[in-house]
Amino acid sequence: MFEYAPQGVCSRKINFDIVDGKLHNVHFTGGCPGNLIAISKLVEGKDAREIAELLAGNQCGARGTSCADQLSKAIKSFL
């Protein structure tokens, strides 16, 4: 299980597994539960590199980042 401390967003922690290049068990601590649970369901079993590219640069308001963008950064840091 990988653990990542996101920056500039409401969520405080992102946990996930990468097995054979696929994302599993993505879990955000804190943040907007409905949206983050949906993201976790949508990325389950998907290619980690593809998800990292897809979510990179996604912004939440004027923050310059988002929980999705932070997940992208987390995946890239562990690949």
Short mmCIF file of N, CA and C in Angstrom, two decimals:
data_model
loop_
_atom_site.label_atom_id
_atom_site.label_comp_id
_atom_site.label_asym_id
_atom_site.label_seq_id
_atom_site.Cartn_x
_atom_site.Cartn_y
_atom_site.Cartn_z
N MET A 1 0.85 -1.18 0.00
CA MET A 1 0.00 0.00 0.00
C MET A 1 0.90 1.24 0.00
N PHE A 2 0.70 2.09 -0.99
CA PHE A 2 1.42 3.36 -1.06
C PHE A 2 0.64 4.42 -0.30
N GLU A 3 1.34 5.36 0.30
CA GLU A 3 0.71 6.47 1.00
C GLU A 3 1.34 7.77 0.51
N TYR A 4 0.49 8.75 0.23
CA TYR A 4 0.95 10.03 -0.31
C TYR A 4 0.26 11.15 0.45
N ALA A 5 1.01 12.18 0.80
CA ALA A 5 0.47 13.37 1.48
C ALA A 5 0.24 14.46 0.43
N PRO A 6 -0.99 14.67 0.01
CA PRO A 6 -1.27 15.68 -1.02
C PRO A 6 -1.03 17.10 -0.52
N GLN A 7 -0.76 18.00 -1.46
CA GLN A 7 -0.48 19.40 -1.16
C GLN A 7 -1.54 20.29 -1.80
N GLY A 8 -2.02 21.30 -1.08
CA GLY A 8 -2.90 22.31 -1.64
C GLY A 8 -4.34 21.90 -1.85
N VAL A 9 -4.76 20.79 -1.24
CA VAL A 9 -6.14 20.31 -1.38
C VAL A 9 -6.71 19.96 0.00
N CYS A 10 -7.99 19.67 0.03
CA CYS A 10 -8.66 19.35 1.30
C CYS A 10 -8.30 17.96 1.83
N SER A 11 -8.08 17.01 0.93
CA SER A 11 -7.73 15.67 1.40
C SER A 11 -6.34 15.70 2.05
N ARG A 12 -6.18 14.87 3.07
CA ARG A 12 -4.94 14.86 3.85
C ARG A 12 -4.02 13.69 3.51
N LYS A 13 -4.59 12.66 2.87
CA LYS A 13 -3.80 11.47 2.58
C LYS A 13 -4.46 10.72 1.43
N ILE A 14 -3.62 10.12 0.58
CA ILE A 14 -4.09 9.24 -0.48
C ILE A 14 -3.35 7.92 -0.33
N ASN A 15 -4.10 6.82 -0.26
CA ASN A 15 -3.52 5.48 -0.20
C ASN A 15 -3.97 4.71 -1.44
N PHE A 16 -3.09 3.86 -1.96
CA PHE A 16 -3.46 3.03 -3.10
C PHE A 16 -2.43 1.91 -3.27
N ASP A 17 -2.82 0.91 -4.04
CA ASP A 17 -1.93 -0.18 -4.43
C ASP A 17 -1.75 -0.11 -5.94
N ILE A 18 -0.59 -0.52 -6.42
CA ILE A 18 -0.37 -0.74 -7.84
C ILE A 18 0.10 -2.18 -7.98
N VAL A 19 -0.70 -2.98 -8.67
CA VAL A 19 -0.40 -4.40 -8.88
C VAL A 19 -0.38 -4.65 -10.38
N ASP A 20 0.75 -5.11 -10.88
CA ASP A 20 0.91 -5.36 -12.32
C ASP A 20 0.53 -4.14 -13.14
N GLY A 21 0.89 -2.94 -12.64
CA GLY A 21 0.64 -1.70 -13.36
C GLY A 21 -0.77 -1.17 -13.25
N LYS A 22 -1.62 -1.83 -12.47
CA LYS A 22 -3.02 -1.43 -12.33
C LYS A 22 -3.27 -0.86 -10.93
N LEU A 23 -4.13 0.16 -10.88
CA LEU A 23 -4.49 0.80 -9.60
C LEU A 23 -5.54 -0.02 -8.86
N HIS A 24 -5.37 -0.10 -7.55
CA HIS A 24 -6.34 -0.81 -6.71
C HIS A 24 -6.42 -0.11 -5.36
N ASN A 25 -7.59 -0.20 -4.73
CA ASN A 25 -7.80 0.25 -3.36
C ASN A 25 -7.46 1.72 -3.14
N VAL A 26 -7.81 2.59 -4.09
CA VAL A 26 -7.56 4.01 -3.93
C VAL A 26 -8.48 4.55 -2.84
N HIS A 27 -7.88 5.23 -1.87
CA HIS A 27 -8.65 5.79 -0.75
C HIS A 27 -8.08 7.16 -0.38
N PHE A 28 -8.98 8.14 -0.33
CA PHE A 28 -8.63 9.49 0.09
C PHE A 28 -9.09 9.69 1.53
N THR A 29 -8.28 10.30 2.36
CA THR A 29 -8.67 10.69 3.71
C THR A 29 -8.92 12.19 3.69
N GLY A 30 -10.11 12.59 4.08
CA GLY A 30 -10.50 13.99 4.02
C GLY A 30 -10.98 14.35 2.63
N GLY A 31 -11.33 15.61 2.44
CA GLY A 31 -11.80 16.06 1.14
C GLY A 31 -13.29 15.86 0.96
N CYS A 32 -13.76 15.95 -0.26
CA CYS A 32 -15.19 15.83 -0.61
C CYS A 32 -15.53 14.36 -0.84
N PRO A 33 -16.17 13.70 0.12
CA PRO A 33 -16.33 12.25 0.06
C PRO A 33 -17.01 11.75 -1.20
N GLY A 34 -18.10 12.37 -1.64
CA GLY A 34 -18.81 11.87 -2.82
C GLY A 34 -17.93 11.85 -4.05
N ASN A 35 -17.24 12.94 -4.31
CA ASN A 35 -16.38 13.02 -5.48
C ASN A 35 -15.20 12.07 -5.38
N LEU A 36 -14.60 11.97 -4.20
CA LEU A 36 -13.41 11.15 -4.06
C LEU A 36 -13.73 9.66 -4.07
N ILE A 37 -14.87 9.27 -3.56
CA ILE A 37 -15.31 7.88 -3.66
C ILE A 37 -15.56 7.54 -5.12
N ALA A 38 -16.16 8.48 -5.86
CA ALA A 38 -16.41 8.26 -7.29
C ALA A 38 -15.11 8.10 -8.05
N ILE A 39 -14.13 8.96 -7.79
CA ILE A 39 -12.83 8.83 -8.44
C ILE A 39 -12.23 7.45 -8.14
N SER A 40 -12.28 7.05 -6.88
CA SER A 40 -11.72 5.75 -6.48
C SER A 40 -12.38 4.61 -7.26
N LYS A 41 -13.69 4.66 -7.42
CA LYS A 41 -14.40 3.61 -8.16
C LYS A 41 -14.04 3.63 -9.64
N LEU A 42 -13.93 4.83 -10.21
CA LEU A 42 -13.66 4.96 -11.64
C LEU A 42 -12.26 4.49 -12.03
N VAL A 43 -11.29 4.62 -11.12
CA VAL A 43 -9.91 4.25 -11.46
C VAL A 43 -9.56 2.82 -11.06
N GLU A 44 -10.41 2.15 -10.32
CA GLU A 44 -10.13 0.79 -9.85
C GLU A 44 -9.83 -0.14 -11.01
N GLY A 45 -8.66 -0.79 -10.96
CA GLY A 45 -8.28 -1.76 -11.96
C GLY A 45 -7.75 -1.18 -13.26
N LYS A 46 -7.68 0.13 -13.35
CA LYS A 46 -7.21 0.79 -14.57
C LYS A 46 -5.69 0.92 -14.57
N ASP A 47 -5.12 1.08 -15.76
CA ASP A 47 -3.68 1.24 -15.91
C ASP A 47 -3.22 2.50 -15.19
N ALA A 48 -2.28 2.36 -14.28
CA ALA A 48 -1.83 3.47 -13.43
C ALA A 48 -1.25 4.61 -14.26
N ARG A 49 -0.43 4.30 -15.25
CA ARG A 49 0.18 5.36 -16.08
C ARG A 49 -0.89 6.14 -16.85
N GLU A 50 -1.87 5.44 -17.38
CA GLU A 50 -2.94 6.12 -18.12
C GLU A 50 -3.74 7.04 -17.21
N ILE A 51 -4.05 6.59 -16.01
CA ILE A 51 -4.80 7.41 -15.06
C ILE A 51 -3.97 8.62 -14.65
N ALA A 52 -2.68 8.43 -14.42
CA ALA A 52 -1.82 9.55 -14.04
C ALA A 52 -1.83 10.62 -15.13
N GLU A 53 -1.76 10.22 -16.39
CA GLU A 53 -1.78 11.19 -17.49
C GLU A 53 -3.15 11.85 -17.63
N LEU A 54 -4.20 11.07 -17.48
CA LEU A 54 -5.56 11.58 -17.62
C LEU A 54 -5.89 12.64 -16.58
N LEU A 55 -5.47 12.43 -15.34
CA LEU A 55 -5.83 13.32 -14.23
C LEU A 55 -4.86 14.48 -14.03
N ALA A 56 -3.69 14.43 -14.64
CA ALA A 56 -2.68 15.47 -14.46
C ALA A 56 -3.21 16.83 -14.90
N GLY A 57 -3.00 17.83 -14.05
CA GLY A 57 -3.37 19.19 -14.37
C GLY A 57 -4.81 19.56 -14.08
N ASN A 58 -5.63 18.62 -13.63
CA ASN A 58 -7.01 18.91 -13.28
C ASN A 58 -7.02 19.86 -12.09
N GLN A 59 -7.77 20.96 -12.19
CA GLN A 59 -7.74 21.98 -11.13
C GLN A 59 -9.08 22.10 -10.41
N CYS A 60 -9.01 22.46 -9.14
CA CYS A 60 -10.17 22.74 -8.31
C CYS A 60 -10.14 24.23 -8.00
N GLY A 61 -11.00 24.99 -8.67
CA GLY A 61 -11.02 26.43 -8.46
C GLY A 61 -9.68 27.06 -8.79
N ALA A 62 -9.26 28.00 -7.95
CA ALA A 62 -8.01 28.72 -8.18
C ALA A 62 -6.83 28.09 -7.46
N ARG A 63 -6.98 26.89 -6.97
CA ARG A 63 -5.92 26.22 -6.21
C ARG A 63 -4.70 25.85 -7.04
N GLY A 64 -4.89 25.68 -8.34
CA GLY A 64 -3.80 25.24 -9.18
C GLY A 64 -3.58 23.74 -9.15
N THR A 65 -4.40 23.02 -8.41
CA THR A 65 -4.33 21.56 -8.31
C THR A 65 -5.72 21.07 -7.88
N SER A 66 -5.85 19.79 -7.69
CA SER A 66 -7.09 19.17 -7.20
C SER A 66 -6.72 17.83 -6.60
N CYS A 67 -7.68 17.18 -5.99
CA CYS A 67 -7.41 15.84 -5.45
C CYS A 67 -7.07 14.87 -6.59
N ALA A 68 -7.73 15.02 -7.74
CA ALA A 68 -7.42 14.18 -8.89
C ALA A 68 -6.00 14.43 -9.38
N ASP A 69 -5.59 15.70 -9.47
CA ASP A 69 -4.24 16.06 -9.87
C ASP A 69 -3.23 15.51 -8.86
N GLN A 70 -3.56 15.58 -7.59
CA GLN A 70 -2.67 15.06 -6.56
C GLN A 70 -2.55 13.54 -6.65
N LEU A 71 -3.64 12.86 -7.02
CA LEU A 71 -3.56 11.41 -7.25
C LEU A 71 -2.60 11.14 -8.40
N SER A 72 -2.68 11.93 -9.47
CA SER A 72 -1.76 11.81 -10.58
C SER A 72 -0.31 11.94 -10.10
N LYS A 73 -0.04 12.94 -9.31
CA LYS A 73 1.32 13.16 -8.77
C LYS A 73 1.75 11.98 -7.89
N ALA A 74 0.82 11.46 -7.10
CA ALA A 74 1.13 10.33 -6.23
C ALA A 74 1.50 9.10 -7.05
N ILE A 75 0.72 8.82 -8.08
CA ILE A 75 0.99 7.66 -8.93
C ILE A 75 2.36 7.82 -9.58
N LYS A 76 2.63 8.99 -10.15
CA LYS A 76 3.90 9.23 -10.82
C LYS A 76 5.09 9.09 -9.86
N SER A 77 4.90 9.49 -8.63
CA SER A 77 6.00 9.40 -7.66
C SER A 77 6.31 7.95 -7.28
N PHE A 78 5.35 7.05 -7.45
CA PHE A 78 5.59 5.66 -7.07
C PHE A 78 5.88 4.75 -8.25
N LEU A 79 5.77 5.27 -9.47
CA LEU A 79 6.09 4.44 -10.66
C LEU A 79 7.57 4.51 -10.97
#
